[in-house]
Tab-separated table of C-alpha atoms in Angstrom:
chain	number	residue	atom	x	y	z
A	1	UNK	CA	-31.279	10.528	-42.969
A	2	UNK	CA	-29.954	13.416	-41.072
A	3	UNK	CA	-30.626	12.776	-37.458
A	4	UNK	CA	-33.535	16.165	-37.789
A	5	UNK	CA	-36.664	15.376	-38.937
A	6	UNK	CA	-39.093	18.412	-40.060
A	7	UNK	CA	-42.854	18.228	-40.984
A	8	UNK	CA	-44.034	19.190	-42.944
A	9	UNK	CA	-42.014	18.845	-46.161
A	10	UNK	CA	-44.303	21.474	-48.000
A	11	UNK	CA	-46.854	23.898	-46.880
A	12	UNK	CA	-48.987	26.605	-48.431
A	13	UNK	CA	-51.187	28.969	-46.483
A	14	UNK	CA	-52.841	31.870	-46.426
A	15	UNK	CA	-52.177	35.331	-44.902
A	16	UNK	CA	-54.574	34.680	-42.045
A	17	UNK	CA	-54.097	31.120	-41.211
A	18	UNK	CA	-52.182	30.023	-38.714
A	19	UNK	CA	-49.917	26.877	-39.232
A	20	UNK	CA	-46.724	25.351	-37.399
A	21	UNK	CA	-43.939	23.624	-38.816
A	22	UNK	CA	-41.745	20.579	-36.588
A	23	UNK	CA	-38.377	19.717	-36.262
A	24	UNK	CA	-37.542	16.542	-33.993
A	25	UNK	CA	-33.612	15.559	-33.419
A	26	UNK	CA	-32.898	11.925	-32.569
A	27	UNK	CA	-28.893	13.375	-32.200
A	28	UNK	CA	-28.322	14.037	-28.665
A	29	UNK	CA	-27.971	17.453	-29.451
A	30	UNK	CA	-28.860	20.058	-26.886
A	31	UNK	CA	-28.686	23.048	-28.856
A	32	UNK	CA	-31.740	23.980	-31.800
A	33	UNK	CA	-31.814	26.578	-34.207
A	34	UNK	CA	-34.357	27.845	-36.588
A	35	UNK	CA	-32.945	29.452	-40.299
A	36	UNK	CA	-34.598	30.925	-43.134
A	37	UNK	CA	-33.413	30.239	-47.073
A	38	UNK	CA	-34.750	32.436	-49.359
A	39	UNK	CA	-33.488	32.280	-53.120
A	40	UNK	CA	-30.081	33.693	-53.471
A	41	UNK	CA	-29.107	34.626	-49.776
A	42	UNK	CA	-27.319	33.717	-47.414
A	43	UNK	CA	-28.765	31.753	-44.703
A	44	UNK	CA	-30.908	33.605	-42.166
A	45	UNK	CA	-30.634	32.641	-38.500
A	46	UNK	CA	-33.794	33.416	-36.654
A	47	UNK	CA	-33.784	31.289	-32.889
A	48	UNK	CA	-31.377	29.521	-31.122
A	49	UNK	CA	-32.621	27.423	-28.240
A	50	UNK	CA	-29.591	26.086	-25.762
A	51	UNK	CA	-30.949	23.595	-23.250
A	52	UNK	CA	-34.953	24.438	-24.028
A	53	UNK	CA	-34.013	28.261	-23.703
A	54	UNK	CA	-33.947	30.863	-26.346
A	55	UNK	CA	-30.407	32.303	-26.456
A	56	UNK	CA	-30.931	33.956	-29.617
A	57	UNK	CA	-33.885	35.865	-31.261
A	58	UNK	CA	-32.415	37.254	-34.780
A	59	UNK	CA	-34.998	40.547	-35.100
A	60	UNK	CA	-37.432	38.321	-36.437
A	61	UNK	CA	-41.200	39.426	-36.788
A	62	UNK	CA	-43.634	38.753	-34.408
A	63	UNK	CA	-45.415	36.658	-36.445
A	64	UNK	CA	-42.950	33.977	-36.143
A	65	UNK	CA	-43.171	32.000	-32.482
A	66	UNK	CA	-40.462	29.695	-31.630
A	67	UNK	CA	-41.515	27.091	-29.055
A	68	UNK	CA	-38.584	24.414	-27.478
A	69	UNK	CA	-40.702	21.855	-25.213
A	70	UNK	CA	-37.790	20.128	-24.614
A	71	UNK	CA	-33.915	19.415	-26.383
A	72	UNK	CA	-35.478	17.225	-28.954
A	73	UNK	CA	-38.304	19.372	-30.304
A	74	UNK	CA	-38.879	22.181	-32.116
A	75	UNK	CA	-41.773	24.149	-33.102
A	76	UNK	CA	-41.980	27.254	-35.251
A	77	UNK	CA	-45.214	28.733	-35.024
A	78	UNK	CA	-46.470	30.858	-37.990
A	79	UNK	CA	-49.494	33.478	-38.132
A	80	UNK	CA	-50.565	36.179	-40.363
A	81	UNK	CA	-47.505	35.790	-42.527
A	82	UNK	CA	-46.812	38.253	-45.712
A	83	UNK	CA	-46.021	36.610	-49.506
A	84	UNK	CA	-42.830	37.315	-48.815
A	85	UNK	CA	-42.243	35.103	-45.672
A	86	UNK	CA	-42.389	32.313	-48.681
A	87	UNK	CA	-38.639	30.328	-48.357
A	88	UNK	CA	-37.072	27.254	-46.658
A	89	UNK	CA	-36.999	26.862	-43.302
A	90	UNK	CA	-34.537	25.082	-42.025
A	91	UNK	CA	-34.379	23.473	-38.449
A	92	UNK	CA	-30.802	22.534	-37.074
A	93	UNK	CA	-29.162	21.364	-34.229
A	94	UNK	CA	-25.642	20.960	-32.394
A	95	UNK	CA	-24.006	19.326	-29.501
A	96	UNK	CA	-23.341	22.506	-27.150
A	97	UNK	CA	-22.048	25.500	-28.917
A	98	UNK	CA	-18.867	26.274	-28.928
A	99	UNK	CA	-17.110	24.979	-32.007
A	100	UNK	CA	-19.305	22.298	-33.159
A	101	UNK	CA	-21.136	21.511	-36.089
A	102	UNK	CA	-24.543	22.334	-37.099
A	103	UNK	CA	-26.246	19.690	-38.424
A	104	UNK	CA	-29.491	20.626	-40.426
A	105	UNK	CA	-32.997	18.762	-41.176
A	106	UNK	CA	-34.229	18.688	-45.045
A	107	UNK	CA	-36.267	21.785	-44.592
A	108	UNK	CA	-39.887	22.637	-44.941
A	109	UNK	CA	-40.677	24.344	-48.372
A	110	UNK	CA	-43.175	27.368	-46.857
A	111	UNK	CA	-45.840	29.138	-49.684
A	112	UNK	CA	-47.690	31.639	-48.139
A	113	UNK	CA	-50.736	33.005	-50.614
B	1	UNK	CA	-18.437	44.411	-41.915
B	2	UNK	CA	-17.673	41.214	-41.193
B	3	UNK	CA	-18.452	38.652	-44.044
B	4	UNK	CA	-18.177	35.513	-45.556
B	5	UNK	CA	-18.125	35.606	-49.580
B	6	UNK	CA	-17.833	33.039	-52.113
B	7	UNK	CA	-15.882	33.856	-55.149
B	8	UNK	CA	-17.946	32.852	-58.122
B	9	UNK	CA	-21.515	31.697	-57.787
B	10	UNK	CA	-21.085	28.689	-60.205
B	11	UNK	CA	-18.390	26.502	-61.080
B	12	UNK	CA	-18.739	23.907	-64.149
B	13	UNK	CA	-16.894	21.141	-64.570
B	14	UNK	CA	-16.616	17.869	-66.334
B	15	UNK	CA	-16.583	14.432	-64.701
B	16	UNK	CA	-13.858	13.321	-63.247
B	17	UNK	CA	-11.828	16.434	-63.279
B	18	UNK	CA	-10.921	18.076	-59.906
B	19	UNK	CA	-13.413	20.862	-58.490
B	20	UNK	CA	-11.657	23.694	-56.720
B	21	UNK	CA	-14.498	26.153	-54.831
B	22	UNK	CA	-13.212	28.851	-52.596
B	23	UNK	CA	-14.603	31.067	-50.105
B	24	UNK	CA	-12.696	34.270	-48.545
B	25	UNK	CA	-13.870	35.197	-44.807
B	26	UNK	CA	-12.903	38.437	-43.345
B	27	UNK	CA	-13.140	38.093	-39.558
B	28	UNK	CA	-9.777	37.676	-38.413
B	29	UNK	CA	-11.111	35.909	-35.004
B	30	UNK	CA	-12.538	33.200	-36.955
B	31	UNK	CA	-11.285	29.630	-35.864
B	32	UNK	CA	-13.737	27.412	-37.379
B	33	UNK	CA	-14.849	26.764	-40.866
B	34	UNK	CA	-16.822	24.130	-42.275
B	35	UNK	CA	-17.781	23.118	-45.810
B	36	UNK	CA	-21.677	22.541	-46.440
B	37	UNK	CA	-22.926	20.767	-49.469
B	38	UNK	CA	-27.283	21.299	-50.615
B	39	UNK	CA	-28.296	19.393	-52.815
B	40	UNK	CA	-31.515	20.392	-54.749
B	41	UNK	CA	-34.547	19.984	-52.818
B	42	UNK	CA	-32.600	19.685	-49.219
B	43	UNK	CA	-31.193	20.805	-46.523
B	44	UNK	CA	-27.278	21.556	-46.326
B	45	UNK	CA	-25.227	18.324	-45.418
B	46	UNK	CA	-22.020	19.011	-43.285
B	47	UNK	CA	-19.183	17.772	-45.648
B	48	UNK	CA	-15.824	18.626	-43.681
B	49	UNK	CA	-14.709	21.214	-41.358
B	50	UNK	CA	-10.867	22.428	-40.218
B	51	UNK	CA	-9.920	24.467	-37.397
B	52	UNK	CA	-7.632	27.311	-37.271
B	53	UNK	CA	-4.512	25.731	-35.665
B	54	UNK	CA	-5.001	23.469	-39.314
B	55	UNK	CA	-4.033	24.439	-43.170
B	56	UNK	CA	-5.082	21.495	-44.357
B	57	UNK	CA	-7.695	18.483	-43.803
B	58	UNK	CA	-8.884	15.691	-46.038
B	59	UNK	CA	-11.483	13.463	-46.602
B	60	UNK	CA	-12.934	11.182	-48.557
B	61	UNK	CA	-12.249	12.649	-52.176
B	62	UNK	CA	-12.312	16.188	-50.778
B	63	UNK	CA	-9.962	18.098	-49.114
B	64	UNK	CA	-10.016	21.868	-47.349
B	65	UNK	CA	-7.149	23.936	-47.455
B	66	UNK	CA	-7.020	26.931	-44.850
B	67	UNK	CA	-5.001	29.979	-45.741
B	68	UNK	CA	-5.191	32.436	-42.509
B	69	UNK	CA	-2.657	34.943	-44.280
B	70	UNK	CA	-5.164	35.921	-47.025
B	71	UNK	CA	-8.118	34.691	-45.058
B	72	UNK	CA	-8.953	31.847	-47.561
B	73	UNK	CA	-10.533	28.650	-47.396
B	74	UNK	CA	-11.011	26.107	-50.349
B	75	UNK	CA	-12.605	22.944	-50.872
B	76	UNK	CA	-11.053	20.468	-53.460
B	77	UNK	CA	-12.872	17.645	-54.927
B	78	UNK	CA	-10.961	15.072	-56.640
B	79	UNK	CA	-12.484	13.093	-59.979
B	80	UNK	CA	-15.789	14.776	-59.330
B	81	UNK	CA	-18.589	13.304	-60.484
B	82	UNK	CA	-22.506	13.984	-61.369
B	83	UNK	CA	-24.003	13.642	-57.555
B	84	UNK	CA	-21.491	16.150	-56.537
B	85	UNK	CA	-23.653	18.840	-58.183
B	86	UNK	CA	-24.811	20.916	-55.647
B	87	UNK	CA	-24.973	24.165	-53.648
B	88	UNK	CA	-21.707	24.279	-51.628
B	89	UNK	CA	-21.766	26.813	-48.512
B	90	UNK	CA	-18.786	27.831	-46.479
B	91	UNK	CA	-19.391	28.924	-42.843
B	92	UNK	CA	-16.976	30.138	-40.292
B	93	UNK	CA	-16.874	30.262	-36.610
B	94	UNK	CA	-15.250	32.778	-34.185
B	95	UNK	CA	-14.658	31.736	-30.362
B	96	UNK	CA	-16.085	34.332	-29.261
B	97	UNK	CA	-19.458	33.490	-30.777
B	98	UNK	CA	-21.391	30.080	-31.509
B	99	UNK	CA	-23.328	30.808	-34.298
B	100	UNK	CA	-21.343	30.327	-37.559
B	101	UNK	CA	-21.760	33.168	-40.515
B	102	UNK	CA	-22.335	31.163	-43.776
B	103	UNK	CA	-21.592	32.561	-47.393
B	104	UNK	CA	-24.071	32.967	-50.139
B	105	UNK	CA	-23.191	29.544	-51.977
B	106	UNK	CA	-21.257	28.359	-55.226
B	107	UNK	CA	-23.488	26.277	-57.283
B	108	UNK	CA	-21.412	22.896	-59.048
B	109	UNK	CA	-22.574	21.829	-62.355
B	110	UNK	CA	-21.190	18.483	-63.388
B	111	UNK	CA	-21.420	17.654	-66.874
B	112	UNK	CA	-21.366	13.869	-67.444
């Protein structure tokens, strides 16, 4: 148990659906990020949220919609993806920014067919 | 640019011999490095982490050793054994940013 929680574990969907994966923290942590893990690369930031606002947007497609109700939550939205888009997303959060840790969540395995 | 490298992209060992994984960072500002470890099937689990003003940290059968002359940072795992196979990931930190760069990975094989 990590302290981040995502659903769900696995998902496959089409081009055209539209889906949305979770990530709850139960740390404290004010700060949330959103990362991508595709097979043999580095980790991919895509959002940072700080405080429910969006400090950091890493070029990422349109098709991908970060949403931060609040410091707990976590929502990556996910419409008209490509094949490609298929990876490990990884939600993570800290406790501010400055030289603390990331902590991560076990990841949601995405298939997109 | 700026980057974060891992030397060899898997290390095999036998159990209960020492594991030695090292990472080389080229950002000179960096003051902030911590060791991930993913296991198969998860996300990355924060192992240890040293700061710059450090050369050395340890922990429970691993230890980091910082060398800011060459820019290299290790991770040392004493008698390792099979549930230490894994993904390890270095990341580093600079102050003047908050979002740590991480390296591609070394994959451990432990062979009982």
């Amino acid at each position: 148990e990590t302290g981040v929680t995502q659903t769900p574990r696995h998902l496959v969907m089409g081009m055209t659906n539209k889906k949305s994966l979770k990530c709850e923290q139960h740390l404290g942590h004010n700060a949330m990020y959103w990362y991508k893990q595709s097979a043999k690369k580095p980790l991919e930031l895509m959002f940072v949220y700080n405080f429910k606002e969006q400090t950091e947007n890493n070029s990422v497609p349109s098709r991908f919609s970060p949403e931060c109700p609040n410091s707990s939550h976590l929502f990556l939205h996910l419409h008209t993806l490509q094949p490609e888009d298929s990876a490990l997303y990884l939600c993570a959060s800290s406790q501010g920014q400055l030289g603390n840790t990331i902590y991560f969540g076990e990841g949601s395995w995405l298939t997109v067919v | 640019g700026e980057s974060v490298g891992l030397h060899l992209p898997t290390l095999s060992v036998q159990e209960g011999d020492n594991s030695i994984i090292n990472c080389a960072y080229s950002n000179s500002a960096s003051d902030y490095f911590i060791w991930y470890k993913q296991e198969s099937g998860k996300g990355p689990q924060f192992i240890i982490d040293i700061r710059s003003n450090m050369d050395k940290r340890q922990g429970q059968r691993v230890t980091v050793l910082l060398n800011k002359t060459v820019k290299h940072l290790s991770l040392q795992i004493a008698a390792t054994q099979p549930g230490d196979s894994a993904v390890y990931f270095c990341a580093e930190k600079s102050g003047g940013s908050y979002i740590p760069t991480f390296g591609r990975g070394t994959s451990l094989i432990v062979h009982p």
